[in-house]
Short mmCIF file of C-alpha atoms in Angstrom, two decimals:
data_model
loop_
_atom_site.label_atom_id
_atom_site.label_comp_id
_atom_site.label_asym_id
_atom_site.label_seq_id
_atom_site.Cartn_x
_atom_site.Cartn_y
_atom_site.Cartn_z
CA UNK A 1 -31.79 -28.15 6.59
CA UNK A 2 -28.67 -29.39 6.56
CA UNK A 3 -27.00 -31.66 3.90
CA UNK A 4 -26.87 -35.31 4.13
CA UNK A 5 -23.34 -36.01 5.06
CA UNK A 6 -20.88 -39.05 4.65
CA UNK A 7 -19.71 -40.01 8.10
CA UNK A 8 -17.18 -37.46 9.30
CA UNK A 9 -13.42 -37.85 10.29
CA UNK A 10 -12.27 -35.33 13.04
CA UNK A 11 -14.72 -32.99 13.34
CA UNK A 12 -14.85 -32.71 9.38
CA UNK A 13 -18.01 -33.68 7.40
CA UNK A 14 -17.75 -34.61 3.20
CA UNK A 15 -21.06 -33.89 1.79
CA UNK A 16 -21.99 -35.63 -1.56
CA UNK A 17 -24.28 -33.68 -3.82
CA UNK A 18 -25.30 -36.89 -6.10
CA UNK A 19 -27.24 -38.67 -3.65
CA UNK A 20 -31.09 -38.90 -3.17
CA UNK A 21 -31.06 -37.69 -0.06
CA UNK A 22 -29.16 -34.71 -0.84
CA UNK A 23 -31.18 -33.93 -3.59
CA UNK A 24 -34.58 -34.33 -1.05
CA UNK A 25 -32.65 -32.16 0.94
CA UNK A 26 -32.59 -29.31 -1.57
CA UNK A 27 -36.12 -30.20 -2.58
CA UNK A 28 -37.20 -29.18 0.85
CA UNK A 29 -35.17 -25.93 0.92
CA UNK A 30 -36.49 -24.69 -1.85
CA UNK A 31 -39.85 -25.78 -0.37
CA UNK A 32 -39.39 -24.28 3.00
CA UNK A 33 -38.03 -20.51 1.38
CA UNK A 34 -41.38 -20.84 -0.70
CA UNK A 35 -43.89 -21.61 2.00
CA UNK A 36 -41.44 -18.82 4.33
CA UNK A 37 -41.76 -16.11 1.38
CA UNK A 38 -45.78 -17.00 0.83
CA UNK A 39 -46.53 -16.66 4.58
CA UNK A 40 -44.76 -13.50 5.30
CA UNK A 41 -46.49 -11.85 1.97
CA UNK A 42 -49.89 -12.94 3.71
CA UNK A 43 -49.13 -11.75 7.20
CA UNK A 44 -48.09 -8.45 5.16
CA UNK A 45 -51.32 -8.42 2.98
CA UNK A 46 -53.13 -8.92 6.36
CA UNK A 47 -51.21 -6.19 8.36
CA UNK A 48 -52.04 -3.82 5.55
CA UNK A 49 -55.95 -4.74 5.23
CA UNK A 50 -57.07 -4.42 8.77
CA UNK A 51 -55.00 -1.43 9.49
CA UNK A 52 -56.93 2.06 9.36
CA UNK A 53 -55.32 3.50 6.75
CA UNK A 54 -56.63 -0.01 4.29
CA UNK A 55 -60.13 1.35 5.57
CA UNK A 56 -59.85 4.85 4.80
CA UNK A 57 -58.02 3.57 1.30
CA UNK A 58 -61.25 1.90 0.23
CA UNK A 59 -63.50 3.73 1.59
CA UNK A 60 -62.01 6.35 -0.93
CA UNK A 61 -62.19 3.93 -4.04
CA UNK A 62 -65.36 2.70 -3.21
CA UNK A 63 -64.59 -0.75 -2.63
CA UNK A 64 -65.57 -1.28 1.06
CA UNK A 65 -67.59 -4.69 0.41
CA UNK A 66 -64.39 -5.74 -0.91
CA UNK A 67 -62.55 -5.10 2.53
CA UNK A 68 -65.37 -6.01 4.85
CA UNK A 69 -65.46 -9.52 2.67
CA UNK A 70 -61.75 -10.02 3.70
CA UNK A 71 -62.43 -9.30 7.08
CA UNK A 72 -65.58 -11.11 7.51
CA UNK A 73 -64.62 -14.26 5.23
CA UNK A 74 -60.91 -14.60 4.95
CA UNK A 75 -59.14 -13.03 7.94
CA UNK A 76 -59.51 -15.58 10.21
CA UNK A 77 -58.19 -17.81 7.74
CA UNK A 78 -55.19 -16.12 7.85
CA UNK A 79 -55.12 -16.37 11.60
CA UNK A 80 -55.65 -20.04 11.24
CA UNK A 81 -53.10 -20.64 8.51
CA UNK A 82 -50.41 -18.73 10.79
CA UNK A 83 -51.41 -20.63 13.80
CA UNK A 84 -51.08 -24.11 11.51
CA UNK A 85 -47.84 -22.69 10.41
CA UNK A 86 -46.39 -21.57 13.65
CA UNK A 87 -46.96 -25.28 14.76
CA UNK A 88 -45.30 -26.82 11.67
CA UNK A 89 -42.18 -24.51 12.41
CA UNK A 90 -41.73 -26.17 15.77
CA UNK A 91 -42.20 -29.39 14.78
CA UNK A 92 -39.99 -29.04 11.69
CA UNK A 93 -37.10 -27.66 14.21
CA UNK A 94 -37.84 -30.21 16.45
CA UNK A 95 -37.21 -33.26 14.22
CA UNK A 96 -34.16 -30.95 12.65
CA UNK A 97 -32.94 -30.73 16.01
CA UNK A 98 -33.39 -34.84 16.29
CA UNK A 99 -31.55 -35.28 12.62
CA UNK A 100 -29.14 -33.29 14.08
CA UNK A 101 -28.11 -35.09 17.17
CA UNK A 102 -28.18 -38.53 15.79
CA UNK A 103 -25.76 -37.49 12.89
CA UNK A 104 -23.67 -35.40 14.97
CA UNK A 105 -23.54 -32.25 13.15
CA UNK A 106 -22.18 -30.08 16.28
CA UNK A 107 -20.07 -31.06 19.18
CA UNK A 108 -22.77 -30.82 21.67
CA UNK A 109 -26.30 -31.89 21.23
CA UNK A 110 -27.90 -28.61 22.70
CA UNK A 111 -25.50 -26.23 20.45
CA UNK A 112 -28.42 -26.81 17.34
CA UNK A 113 -31.19 -24.23 18.66
CA UNK A 114 -28.38 -21.69 19.56
CA UNK A 115 -26.31 -21.70 15.76
CA UNK A 116 -30.49 -21.75 14.83
CA UNK A 117 -31.58 -18.96 17.26
CA UNK A 118 -33.03 -17.00 14.24
CA UNK A 119 -35.33 -20.03 13.95
CA UNK A 120 -36.20 -20.70 17.37
CA UNK A 121 -37.15 -16.86 17.75
CA UNK A 122 -38.99 -16.54 14.49
CA UNK A 123 -41.69 -19.15 16.01
CA UNK A 124 -42.41 -15.84 18.18
CA UNK A 125 -45.30 -14.33 16.45
CA UNK A 126 -43.97 -10.70 17.21
CA UNK A 127 -40.69 -11.90 15.59
CA UNK A 128 -41.93 -13.24 12.42
CA UNK A 129 -39.86 -11.31 10.59
CA UNK A 130 -36.75 -13.27 11.06
CA UNK A 131 -38.54 -15.97 9.10
CA UNK A 132 -36.35 -13.70 6.18
CA UNK A 133 -33.31 -14.81 7.78
CA UNK A 134 -34.09 -18.63 7.20
CA UNK A 135 -35.07 -17.49 3.72
CA UNK A 136 -31.91 -15.30 2.68
CA UNK A 137 -29.65 -18.02 4.14
CA UNK A 138 -31.80 -21.05 1.96
CA UNK A 139 -31.04 -18.55 -1.19
CA UNK A 140 -27.70 -18.31 -0.11
CA UNK A 141 -26.71 -21.81 0.09
CA UNK A 142 -28.42 -22.45 -3.27
CA UNK A 143 -26.84 -19.49 -4.84
CA UNK A 144 -23.38 -21.37 -4.03
CA UNK A 145 -24.32 -24.35 -5.32
CA UNK A 146 -24.77 -22.68 -8.40
CA UNK A 147 -28.69 -22.03 -8.94
CA UNK A 148 -29.85 -18.77 -9.67
CA UNK A 149 -32.83 -18.41 -7.13
CA UNK A 150 -31.91 -14.42 -6.95
CA UNK A 151 -31.65 -12.51 -10.60
CA UNK A 152 -28.35 -10.92 -10.86
CA UNK A 153 -29.60 -7.54 -11.31
CA UNK A 154 -31.83 -7.79 -7.99
CA UNK A 155 -28.86 -9.45 -6.44
CA UNK A 156 -26.58 -6.61 -7.03
CA UNK A 157 -29.30 -4.29 -5.59
CA UNK A 158 -29.48 -5.96 -2.33
CA UNK A 159 -25.88 -6.49 -1.82
CA UNK A 160 -25.13 -2.60 -2.73
CA UNK A 161 -27.71 -1.43 -0.13
CA UNK A 162 -26.23 -3.83 2.61
CA UNK A 163 -23.19 -2.52 1.96
CA UNK A 164 -24.00 1.18 2.26
CA UNK A 165 -26.11 0.12 5.57
CA UNK A 166 -22.75 -1.31 7.12
CA UNK A 167 -20.64 1.64 5.65
CA UNK A 168 -22.51 4.02 7.15
CA UNK A 169 -22.30 1.95 10.33
CA UNK A 170 -18.76 1.21 10.58
CA UNK A 171 -18.01 4.43 9.40
CA UNK A 172 -19.44 6.32 12.42
CA UNK A 173 -18.11 3.96 14.86
CA UNK A 174 -14.70 4.44 13.78
CA UNK A 175 -15.61 8.14 13.69
CA UNK A 176 -16.60 8.24 17.26
CA UNK A 177 -13.83 6.47 18.16
CA UNK A 178 -11.10 8.53 16.29
CA UNK A 179 -13.08 11.57 17.84
CA UNK A 180 -12.84 10.10 21.10
CA UNK A 181 -9.13 9.67 21.06
CA UNK A 182 -8.40 12.90 19.82
CA UNK A 183 -10.55 14.53 22.72
CA UNK A 184 -8.76 12.12 25.04
CA UNK A 185 -5.22 13.23 24.07
CA UNK A 186 -6.53 17.03 24.42
CA UNK A 187 -7.78 16.91 27.54
CA UNK A 188 -6.03 14.09 29.58
CA UNK A 189 -2.91 15.18 31.38
CA UNK A 190 -1.35 11.85 30.58
CA UNK A 191 -1.74 12.35 26.90
CA UNK A 192 2.47 12.91 26.74
CA UNK A 193 2.74 9.41 28.43
CA UNK A 194 0.25 7.40 26.09
CA UNK A 195 2.28 9.24 23.12
CA UNK A 196 5.76 7.96 24.50
CA UNK A 197 4.15 4.55 25.26
CA UNK A 198 3.22 4.40 21.54
CA UNK A 199 6.49 5.24 20.68
CA UNK A 200 8.38 2.76 23.31
CA UNK A 201 6.15 0.33 21.90
CA UNK A 202 7.13 0.53 18.05
CA UNK A 203 11.29 1.32 18.65
CA UNK A 204 12.07 -2.36 17.42
CA UNK A 205 9.82 -1.69 14.19
CA UNK A 206 11.14 1.40 13.56
CA UNK A 207 14.80 0.37 13.99
CA UNK A 208 14.12 -2.61 11.63
CA UNK A 209 12.39 -0.30 9.06
CA UNK A 210 15.23 2.15 9.42
CA UNK A 211 17.75 -0.46 8.91
CA UNK A 212 16.01 -1.63 6.25
CA UNK A 213 15.70 1.91 4.32
CA UNK A 214 19.43 2.50 4.72
CA UNK A 215 20.28 -0.82 2.98
CA UNK A 216 17.80 -0.34 0.57
CA UNK A 217 18.67 3.29 -0.20
CA UNK A 218 21.79 3.99 0.90
CA UNK A 219 24.01 1.24 0.34
CA UNK A 220 22.39 0.89 -3.39
CA UNK A 221 23.35 4.34 -4.03
CA UNK A 222 26.87 3.82 -2.45
CA UNK A 223 27.54 0.82 -4.57
CA UNK A 224 26.85 2.82 -7.60
CA UNK A 225 29.08 5.66 -6.96
CA UNK A 226 31.95 4.11 -5.36
CA UNK A 227 34.06 4.38 -7.92
CA UNK A 228 32.72 8.01 -8.43
CA UNK A 229 33.56 8.77 -4.98
CA UNK A 230 37.40 6.91 -4.95
CA UNK A 231 38.09 8.34 -8.08
CA UNK A 232 37.16 12.17 -6.45
CA UNK A 233 38.94 11.50 -3.07
CA UNK A 234 41.82 10.49 -5.40
CA UNK A 235 41.84 13.77 -7.42
CA UNK A 236 41.25 15.68 -4.09
CA UNK A 237 44.25 14.00 -2.49
CA UNK A 238 46.45 14.64 -5.87
CA UNK A 239 45.46 18.22 -5.77
CA UNK A 240 46.07 18.77 -2.04
CA UNK A 241 49.51 17.23 -2.46
CA UNK A 242 50.18 19.66 -5.84
CA UNK A 243 49.07 22.61 -3.67
CA UNK A 244 51.31 22.06 -0.86
CA UNK A 245 54.47 24.56 -1.44
CA UNK A 246 56.52 23.21 1.56
CA UNK A 247 56.78 19.90 -0.66
CA UNK A 248 57.37 21.08 -4.01
CA UNK A 249 60.11 23.38 -3.07
CA UNK A 250 61.67 20.61 -0.78
CA UNK A 251 61.44 18.32 -4.20
CA UNK A 252 63.24 21.04 -6.66
CA UNK A 253 66.36 21.20 -4.44
CA UNK A 254 67.19 17.62 -5.79
CA UNK A 255 68.26 18.03 -9.41
CA UNK A 256 66.84 16.28 -11.90
CA UNK A 257 65.35 13.34 -10.10
CA UNK A 258 62.71 16.18 -8.32
CA UNK A 259 60.07 16.44 -10.24
CA UNK A 260 59.76 12.94 -11.41
CA UNK A 261 59.73 12.26 -7.74
CA UNK A 262 57.04 15.09 -7.35
CA UNK A 263 54.79 13.01 -10.05
CA UNK A 264 55.37 9.74 -8.56
CA UNK A 265 54.84 11.18 -5.05
CA UNK A 266 51.27 12.84 -6.68
CA UNK A 267 50.26 9.30 -8.39
CA UNK A 268 50.88 7.14 -5.11
CA UNK A 269 48.67 9.77 -3.01
CA UNK A 270 46.00 9.15 -5.68
CA UNK A 271 45.76 5.86 -5.39
CA UNK A 272 46.15 5.97 -1.82
CA UNK A 273 43.03 8.06 -1.05
CA UNK A 274 41.00 5.66 -3.83
CA UNK A 275 41.83 2.64 -1.91
CA UNK A 276 41.05 4.16 1.52
CA UNK A 277 37.70 5.28 -0.02
CA UNK A 278 36.96 2.04 -1.72
CA UNK A 279 38.09 0.02 1.76
CA UNK A 280 35.79 2.94 3.67
CA UNK A 281 32.86 2.34 1.75
CA UNK A 282 32.87 -1.43 1.04
CA UNK A 283 31.37 -2.31 4.34
CA UNK A 284 28.54 -0.20 3.72
CA UNK A 285 27.74 -1.76 0.81
CA UNK A 286 27.25 -5.22 1.89
CA UNK A 287 24.16 -7.28 2.95
CA UNK A 288 20.49 -7.29 1.79
CA UNK A 289 17.34 -5.38 2.41
CA UNK A 290 16.06 -8.80 4.15
CA UNK A 291 19.33 -8.99 6.27
CA UNK A 292 20.97 -5.48 6.22
CA UNK A 293 24.66 -5.33 7.74
CA UNK A 294 25.76 -5.02 11.17
CA UNK A 295 26.76 -0.90 10.71
CA UNK A 296 23.22 -0.13 9.59
CA UNK A 297 21.76 -2.30 12.40
CA UNK A 298 24.14 -0.45 14.91
CA UNK A 299 22.88 2.77 13.53
CA UNK A 300 19.03 2.23 13.61
CA UNK A 301 19.28 1.14 17.05
CA UNK A 302 20.96 4.17 17.86
CA UNK A 303 18.22 6.49 16.15
CA UNK A 304 15.51 4.44 17.37
CA UNK A 305 16.41 4.59 21.03
CA UNK A 306 16.84 8.31 21.15
CA UNK A 307 15.33 10.12 24.01
CA UNK A 308 11.97 11.80 22.98
CA UNK A 309 12.11 14.17 26.26
CA UNK A 310 12.92 16.66 24.03
CA UNK A 311 10.32 19.53 23.37
CA UNK A 312 10.71 20.09 19.79
CA UNK A 313 10.64 16.14 19.15
CA UNK A 314 7.60 15.75 21.44
CA UNK A 315 5.92 18.00 19.18
CA UNK A 316 7.03 16.15 16.06
CA UNK A 317 5.54 13.28 17.54
CA UNK A 318 2.11 14.86 18.68
CA UNK A 319 1.92 16.80 15.20
CA UNK A 320 2.28 13.14 13.35
CA UNK A 321 -0.44 11.33 15.75
CA UNK A 322 -2.59 14.02 15.01
CA UNK A 323 -2.19 14.25 11.47
CA UNK A 324 -2.37 10.72 11.68
CA UNK A 325 -5.58 10.46 13.11
CA UNK A 326 -7.09 13.20 10.95
CA UNK A 327 -6.05 11.60 7.86
CA UNK A 328 -7.71 8.62 8.90
CA UNK A 329 -10.94 10.26 9.82
CA UNK A 330 -11.10 12.00 6.28
CA UNK A 331 -10.74 8.43 4.67
CA UNK A 332 -13.57 7.30 6.64
CA UNK A 333 -15.59 9.82 6.09
CA UNK A 334 -15.31 8.90 2.18
CA UNK A 335 -18.41 7.30 1.33
CA UNK A 336 -17.34 4.47 -1.07
CA UNK A 337 -21.10 3.82 -2.10
CA UNK A 338 -21.30 7.09 -3.72
CA UNK A 339 -18.25 6.58 -5.78
CA UNK A 340 -19.90 3.02 -6.91
CA UNK A 341 -23.06 5.20 -7.45
CA UNK A 342 -20.84 7.79 -9.78
CA UNK A 343 -19.03 4.99 -11.68
CA UNK A 344 -22.42 3.29 -12.40
CA UNK A 345 -23.77 6.49 -13.84
CA UNK A 346 -20.49 7.38 -15.67
CA UNK A 347 -20.81 3.91 -17.48
CA UNK A 348 -24.55 4.52 -18.30
CA UNK A 349 -23.69 7.79 -19.86
#
């Protein structure tokens, strides 16, 4: 049953765990979990004992009298107690529904049977196994409250096998979807349009990524190498002036001051090359990864708006799509539960 709650506000209910009503509900939950488990154990035992296999088995161990006693004296009581238990579940469900209406546990009075659908269906004899869901929910709630209902080792095993089942189911679904996409791309005449739409849909994101990469890598490296590049350009300009024979010959015609003027021109050219290089590099080093500068924005927009109506580029995009699907398929096929088993086995060794 639901925990008793204090008056709610804006649809939320605060539950106090120190009240007598809450403790009463806690005892009731434990009682319900116990009788559900006992009921299901009795029904499973009854199903076995009235089966043909049980008749053969007891005949083999020469205890047919015990089986006969069960069928004549105990089996009718099992059927009768099951009828009583179903009647109890019906009244118990109706009472809890009435309590939920009085305390407004749900937004609408008729939500209760839909939220507790497994309890409604569990009343039907052929769907008795759904009673396990309620027992499991009660056990989980008690576990959340700090009560160790299920031993840790058993709980871990249950969670492990639950994860195995869910992983196998999800893997089959994902692999089927991936194979369907690949088949559609291979057989459909419109697969190029699909790929183009995929590229067009991600152009803005691609432009943003390119701008951030340029800012993070190119701008950072330019800032580090800025002085080195400027010095090299200055040396190149100086070397170019030295290797200009017409200028050297002209300056040598000037007596005495010719060589001095030549040195000054080389020095000026070197500094001019350095300053021009620094001036060209400086705008490329500005900005941050979060806000790349305007130049990188412009470059990224031009790159992202490239026309992919090109055979080589189309093949590149198709190859990237197919390899992405194959990589995803390989990753999905990896059995995580097997890795957990291997890890546990290694830990035991």
